[in-house]
Short mmCIF file of C-alpha atoms in Angstrom, two decimals:
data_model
loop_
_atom_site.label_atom_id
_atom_site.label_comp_id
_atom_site.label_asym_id
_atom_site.label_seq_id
_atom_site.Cartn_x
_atom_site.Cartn_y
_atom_site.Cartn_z
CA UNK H 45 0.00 0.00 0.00
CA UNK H 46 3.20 2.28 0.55
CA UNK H 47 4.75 1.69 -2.79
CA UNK H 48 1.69 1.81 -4.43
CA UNK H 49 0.35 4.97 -2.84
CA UNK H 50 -2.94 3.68 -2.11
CA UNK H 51 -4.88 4.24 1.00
CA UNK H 52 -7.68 2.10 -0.29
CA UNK H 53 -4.66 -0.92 -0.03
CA UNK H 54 -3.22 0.33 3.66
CA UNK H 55 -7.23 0.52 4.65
CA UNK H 56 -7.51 -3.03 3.35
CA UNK H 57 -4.41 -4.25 4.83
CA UNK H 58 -5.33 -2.77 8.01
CA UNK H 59 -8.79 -4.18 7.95
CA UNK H 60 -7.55 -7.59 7.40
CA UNK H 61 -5.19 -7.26 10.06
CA UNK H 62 -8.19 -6.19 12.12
CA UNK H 63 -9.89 -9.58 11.36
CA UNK H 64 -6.58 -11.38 12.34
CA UNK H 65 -6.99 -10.25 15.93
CA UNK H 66 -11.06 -10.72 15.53
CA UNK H 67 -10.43 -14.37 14.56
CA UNK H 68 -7.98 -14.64 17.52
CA UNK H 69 -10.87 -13.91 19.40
CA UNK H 70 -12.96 -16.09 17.96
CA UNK H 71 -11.16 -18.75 18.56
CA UNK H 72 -10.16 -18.06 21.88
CA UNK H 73 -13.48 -17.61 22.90
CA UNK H 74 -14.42 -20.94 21.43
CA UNK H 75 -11.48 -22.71 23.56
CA UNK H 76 -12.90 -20.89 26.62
CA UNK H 77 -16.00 -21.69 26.19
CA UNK H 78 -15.44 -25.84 26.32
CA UNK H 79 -13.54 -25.04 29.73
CA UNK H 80 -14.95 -26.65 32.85
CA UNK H 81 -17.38 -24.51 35.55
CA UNK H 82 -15.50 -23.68 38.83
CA UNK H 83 -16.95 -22.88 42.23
CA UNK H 84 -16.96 -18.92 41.55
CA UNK H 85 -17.46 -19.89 37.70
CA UNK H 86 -20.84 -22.07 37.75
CA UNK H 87 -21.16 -20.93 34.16
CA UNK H 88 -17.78 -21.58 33.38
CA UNK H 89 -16.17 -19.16 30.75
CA UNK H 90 -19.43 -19.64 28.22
CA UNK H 91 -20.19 -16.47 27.95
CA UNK H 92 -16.97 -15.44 26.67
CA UNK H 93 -17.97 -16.10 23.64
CA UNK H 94 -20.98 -13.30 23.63
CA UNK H 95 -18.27 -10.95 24.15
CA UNK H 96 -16.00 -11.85 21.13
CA UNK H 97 -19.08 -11.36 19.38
CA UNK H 98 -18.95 -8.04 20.72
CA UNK H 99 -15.60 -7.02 20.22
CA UNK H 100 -15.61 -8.62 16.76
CA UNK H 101 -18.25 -6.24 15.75
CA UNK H 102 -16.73 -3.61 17.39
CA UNK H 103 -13.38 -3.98 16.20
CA UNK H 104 -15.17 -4.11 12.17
CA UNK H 105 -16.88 -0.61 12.51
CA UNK H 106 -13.54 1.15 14.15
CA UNK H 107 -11.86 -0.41 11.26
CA UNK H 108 -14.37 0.79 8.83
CA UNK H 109 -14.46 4.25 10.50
CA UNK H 110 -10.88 3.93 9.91
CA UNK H 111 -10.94 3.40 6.27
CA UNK H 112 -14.14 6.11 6.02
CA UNK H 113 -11.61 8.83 7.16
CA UNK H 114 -8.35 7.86 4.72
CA UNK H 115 -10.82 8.03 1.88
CA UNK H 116 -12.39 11.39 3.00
CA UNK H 117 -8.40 13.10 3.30
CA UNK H 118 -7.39 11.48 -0.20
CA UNK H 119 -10.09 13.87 -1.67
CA UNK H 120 -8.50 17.42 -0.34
CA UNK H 121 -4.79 15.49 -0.56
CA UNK H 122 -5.01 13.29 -4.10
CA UNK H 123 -1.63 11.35 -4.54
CA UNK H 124 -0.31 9.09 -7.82
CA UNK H 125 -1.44 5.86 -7.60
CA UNK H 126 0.07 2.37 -8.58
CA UNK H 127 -2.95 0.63 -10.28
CA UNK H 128 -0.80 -2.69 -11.17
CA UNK H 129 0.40 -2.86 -7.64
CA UNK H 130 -3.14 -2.26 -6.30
CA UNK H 131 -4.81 -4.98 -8.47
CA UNK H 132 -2.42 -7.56 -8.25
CA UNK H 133 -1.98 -7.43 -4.09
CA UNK H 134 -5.92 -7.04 -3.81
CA UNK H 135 -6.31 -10.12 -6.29
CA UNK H 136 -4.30 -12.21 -3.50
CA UNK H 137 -6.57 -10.56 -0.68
CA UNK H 138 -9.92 -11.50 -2.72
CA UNK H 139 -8.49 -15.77 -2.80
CA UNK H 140 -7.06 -16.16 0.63
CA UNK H 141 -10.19 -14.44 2.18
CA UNK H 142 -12.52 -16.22 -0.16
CA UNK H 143 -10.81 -19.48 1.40
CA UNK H 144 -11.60 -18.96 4.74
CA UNK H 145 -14.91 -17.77 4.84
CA UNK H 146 -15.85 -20.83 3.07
CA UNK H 147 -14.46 -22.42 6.47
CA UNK H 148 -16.59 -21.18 8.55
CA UNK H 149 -19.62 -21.28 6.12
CA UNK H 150 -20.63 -24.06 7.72
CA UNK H 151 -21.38 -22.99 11.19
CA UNK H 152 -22.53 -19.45 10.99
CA UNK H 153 -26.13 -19.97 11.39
CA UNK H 154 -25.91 -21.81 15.01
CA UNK H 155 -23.41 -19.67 16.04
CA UNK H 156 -23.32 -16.11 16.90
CA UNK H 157 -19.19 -16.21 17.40
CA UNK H 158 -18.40 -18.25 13.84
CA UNK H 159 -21.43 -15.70 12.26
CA UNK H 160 -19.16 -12.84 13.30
CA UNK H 161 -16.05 -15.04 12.05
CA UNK H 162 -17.37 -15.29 8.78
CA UNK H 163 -18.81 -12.06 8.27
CA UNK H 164 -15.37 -10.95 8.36
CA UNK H 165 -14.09 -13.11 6.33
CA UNK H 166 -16.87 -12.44 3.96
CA UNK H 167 -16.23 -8.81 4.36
CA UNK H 168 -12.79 -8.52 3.56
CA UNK H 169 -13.05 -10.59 0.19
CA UNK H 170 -15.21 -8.01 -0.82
CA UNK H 171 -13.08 -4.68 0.80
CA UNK H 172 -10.19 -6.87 -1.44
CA UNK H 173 -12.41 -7.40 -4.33
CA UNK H 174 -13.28 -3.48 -4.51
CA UNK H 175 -9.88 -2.50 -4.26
CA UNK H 176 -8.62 -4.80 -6.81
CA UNK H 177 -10.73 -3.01 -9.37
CA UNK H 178 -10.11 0.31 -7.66
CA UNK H 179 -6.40 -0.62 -9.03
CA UNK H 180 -7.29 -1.65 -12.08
CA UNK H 181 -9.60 1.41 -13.10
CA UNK H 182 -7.23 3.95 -11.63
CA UNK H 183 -4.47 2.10 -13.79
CA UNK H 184 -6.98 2.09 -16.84
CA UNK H 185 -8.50 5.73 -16.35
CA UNK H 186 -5.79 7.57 -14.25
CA UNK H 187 -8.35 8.97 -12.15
CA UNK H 188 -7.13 9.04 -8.49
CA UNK H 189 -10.46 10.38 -7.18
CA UNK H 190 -11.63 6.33 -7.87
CA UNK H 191 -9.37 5.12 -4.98
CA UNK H 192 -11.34 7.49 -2.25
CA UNK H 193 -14.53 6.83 -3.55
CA UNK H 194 -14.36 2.75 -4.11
CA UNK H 195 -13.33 2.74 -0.47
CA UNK H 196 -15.93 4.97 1.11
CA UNK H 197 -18.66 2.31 -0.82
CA UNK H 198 -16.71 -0.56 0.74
CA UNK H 199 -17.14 1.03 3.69
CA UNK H 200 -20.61 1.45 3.63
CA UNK H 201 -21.42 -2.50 2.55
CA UNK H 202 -19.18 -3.23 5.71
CA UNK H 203 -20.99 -1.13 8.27
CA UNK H 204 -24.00 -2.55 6.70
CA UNK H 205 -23.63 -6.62 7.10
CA UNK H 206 -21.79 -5.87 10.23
CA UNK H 207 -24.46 -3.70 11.85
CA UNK H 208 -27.09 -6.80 12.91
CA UNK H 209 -24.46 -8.56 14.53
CA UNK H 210 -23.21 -6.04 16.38
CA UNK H 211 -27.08 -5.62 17.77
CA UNK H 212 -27.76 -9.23 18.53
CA UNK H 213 -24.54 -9.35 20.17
CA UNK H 214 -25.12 -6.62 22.46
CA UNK H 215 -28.85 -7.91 22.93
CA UNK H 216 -27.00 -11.03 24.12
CA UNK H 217 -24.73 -9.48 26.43
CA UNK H 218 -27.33 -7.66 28.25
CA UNK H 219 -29.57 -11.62 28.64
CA UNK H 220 -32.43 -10.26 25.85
CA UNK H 221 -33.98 -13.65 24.55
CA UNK H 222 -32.28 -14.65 21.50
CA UNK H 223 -33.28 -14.01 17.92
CA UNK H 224 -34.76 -17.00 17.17
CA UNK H 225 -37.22 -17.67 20.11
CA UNK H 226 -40.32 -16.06 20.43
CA UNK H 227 -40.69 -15.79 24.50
CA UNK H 228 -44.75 -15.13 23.86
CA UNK H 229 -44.81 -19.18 22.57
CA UNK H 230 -42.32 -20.10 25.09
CA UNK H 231 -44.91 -19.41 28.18
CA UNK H 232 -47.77 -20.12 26.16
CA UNK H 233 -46.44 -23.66 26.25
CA UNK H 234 -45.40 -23.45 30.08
CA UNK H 235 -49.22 -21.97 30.44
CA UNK H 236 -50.32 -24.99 28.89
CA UNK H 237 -48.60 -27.65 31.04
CA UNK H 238 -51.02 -30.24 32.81
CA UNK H 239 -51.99 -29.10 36.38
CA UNK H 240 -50.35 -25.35 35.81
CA UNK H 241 -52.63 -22.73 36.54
CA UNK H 242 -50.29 -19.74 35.71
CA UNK H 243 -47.17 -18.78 34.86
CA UNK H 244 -44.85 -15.78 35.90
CA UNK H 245 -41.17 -14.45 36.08
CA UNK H 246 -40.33 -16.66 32.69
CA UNK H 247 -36.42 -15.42 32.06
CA UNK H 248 -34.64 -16.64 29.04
CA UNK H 249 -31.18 -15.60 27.75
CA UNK H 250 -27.76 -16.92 26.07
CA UNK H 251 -25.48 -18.37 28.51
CA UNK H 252 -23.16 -18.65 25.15
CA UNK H 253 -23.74 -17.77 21.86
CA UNK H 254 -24.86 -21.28 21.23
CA UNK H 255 -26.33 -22.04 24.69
CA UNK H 256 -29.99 -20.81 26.16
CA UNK H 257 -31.06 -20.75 29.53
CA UNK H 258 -34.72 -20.53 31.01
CA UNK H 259 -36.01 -20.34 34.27
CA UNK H 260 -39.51 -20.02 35.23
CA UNK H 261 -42.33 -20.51 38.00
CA UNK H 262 -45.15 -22.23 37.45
CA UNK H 263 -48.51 -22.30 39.80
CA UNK H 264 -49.31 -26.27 40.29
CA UNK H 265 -51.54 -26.72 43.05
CA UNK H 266 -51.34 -30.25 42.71
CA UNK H 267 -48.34 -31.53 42.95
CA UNK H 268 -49.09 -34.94 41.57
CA UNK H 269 -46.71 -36.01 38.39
CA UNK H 270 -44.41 -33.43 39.22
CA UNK H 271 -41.57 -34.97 38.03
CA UNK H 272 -43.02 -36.92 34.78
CA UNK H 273 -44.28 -33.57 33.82
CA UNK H 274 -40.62 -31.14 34.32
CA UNK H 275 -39.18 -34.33 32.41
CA UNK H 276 -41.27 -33.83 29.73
CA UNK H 277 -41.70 -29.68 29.50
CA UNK H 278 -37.27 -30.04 29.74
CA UNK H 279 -37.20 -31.89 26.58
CA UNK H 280 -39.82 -29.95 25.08
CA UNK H 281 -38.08 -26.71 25.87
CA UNK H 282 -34.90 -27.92 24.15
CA UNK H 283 -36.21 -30.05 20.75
CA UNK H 284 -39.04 -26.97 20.20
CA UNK H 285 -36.97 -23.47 21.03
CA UNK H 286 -33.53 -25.15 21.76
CA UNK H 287 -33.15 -24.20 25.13
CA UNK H 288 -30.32 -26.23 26.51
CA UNK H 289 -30.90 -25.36 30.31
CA UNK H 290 -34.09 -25.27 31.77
CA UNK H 291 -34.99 -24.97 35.59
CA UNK H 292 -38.71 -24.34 36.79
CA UNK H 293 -39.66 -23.80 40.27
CA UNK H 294 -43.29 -25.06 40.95
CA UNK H 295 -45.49 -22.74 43.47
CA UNK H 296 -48.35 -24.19 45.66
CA UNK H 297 -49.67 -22.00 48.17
CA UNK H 298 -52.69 -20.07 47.65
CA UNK H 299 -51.37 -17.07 47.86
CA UNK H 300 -49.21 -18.07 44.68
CA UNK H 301 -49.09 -14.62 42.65
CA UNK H 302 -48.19 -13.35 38.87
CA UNK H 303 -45.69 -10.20 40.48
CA UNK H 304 -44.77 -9.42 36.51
CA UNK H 305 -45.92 -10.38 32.93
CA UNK H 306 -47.61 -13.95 33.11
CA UNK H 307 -49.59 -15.96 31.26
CA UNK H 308 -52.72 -17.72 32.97
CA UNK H 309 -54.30 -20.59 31.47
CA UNK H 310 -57.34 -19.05 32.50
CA UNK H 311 -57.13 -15.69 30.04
CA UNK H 312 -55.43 -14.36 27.40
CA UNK H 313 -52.85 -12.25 29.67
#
């Protein structure tokens, strides 16, 4: 990028250096994630992987922001231009990323952490891709005003693809219920349970990008088949919504109460 006196090739080179330490984190994440619970850690280090997300996402847009502001100087501050150098180097870029987004192709729609993996993978075949006939225009045309502007578009496709994971990511690290799960069918399915009269405090989030977690508290005034019936609504809970870990606490009394949102098998509420 030097030599060639392109910023769209330093922006590119940076970005994929970017995704270097984003796939780092990836995969440390991933390794963290398989580690055994502790006694301070009952969760053990699953949720690690939430926050790669994260920082994945966030690490994309600074780099994009990055690559936003070297096209916006090149306009006041034009410089010659090595087309040849540009299209050649970006050519390389477009394969090797090309290669290993097709390795994690596989996985990114069960996991949050490979999604993020891929996107950037994904992402900077494309950033190369655009470059590589940034070179080969300017080279063509001798227009340097085409290297500024070819990057502020890449720019924009990146914030674009990488603006829904950063969301769900965040939505995940502050416990929101997964995309994917509709928490309305989730307690309509508790509510509907044999014996339960209501249902109340129903919590689900991602202990993991990969793993869900429920708990809930059902009103059972009898408290015949307990057992038969958690079996059942367990195994329910994880082959209907895939909800891995699922622990209900049964209520009796008669003063058993709805504090928050519930749904009683006895309305629509």
């Amino acid at each position: 990028g030097v030599i060639a006196g392109s910023t769209a090739l330093l922006a590119d080179a940076a970005h994929n250096l970017s995704d270097v330490v984003g796939l780092l984190l990836a995969w440390g994440a991933s390794y963290l994630s398989r580690r055994p619970r502790s006694e301070r850690r009952t969760y053990g280090w699953r949720s690690s992987s939430i926050l790669a997300a994260l920082l994945n996402a966030a690490v994309l847009l600074v780099a994009t922001g990055g690559i936003a502001w070297e096209a916006v100087k090149r306009f006041s501050a034009p410089a010659q231009v090595g087309g040849d150098i540009v299209a050649c180097v970006a050519l390389v870029g477009v394969g090797i990323n090309t290669a290993t987004a097709l390795l994690f192709m596989k996985g990114r729609k069960t996991d949050l952490n490979i999604r993020g993996a891929f996107l950037h993978m994904a992402a900077d075949a494309a950033v190369s891709a655009g470059v590589a006939l940034a070179g080969v225009a300017i080279l063509v045309t001798g227009r340097l005003w085409i290297d500024p502007v070819v990057t502020l578009l890449i720019a924009a496709v990146i914030l674009a693809s990488t603006w829904g994971l950063l969301r769900e990511s965040i939505n995940l690290a502050l416990h929101a219920v997964p995309e994917g799960i509709d928490p309305k069918a989730v307690g309509a399915y508790l509510a509907g349970l044999r014996g339960v009269t209501a249902v109340h405090d129903v919590h689900i989030w991602a202990m993991s990008t990969t793993e869900t977690a429920l708990t809930a508290h059902l009103v059972k005034r009898d408290a015949h088949d307990d057992d038969a019936l958690m079996a059942e609504a367990t195994r329910a809970l994880h082959d209907r919504f895939g909800i891995e870990h699922t622990t209900l606490q049964w209520e009796r009394g008669p003063d058993a109460c709805c504090p928050q949102r519930s749904w009683d098998t006895d309305s629509d509420a």
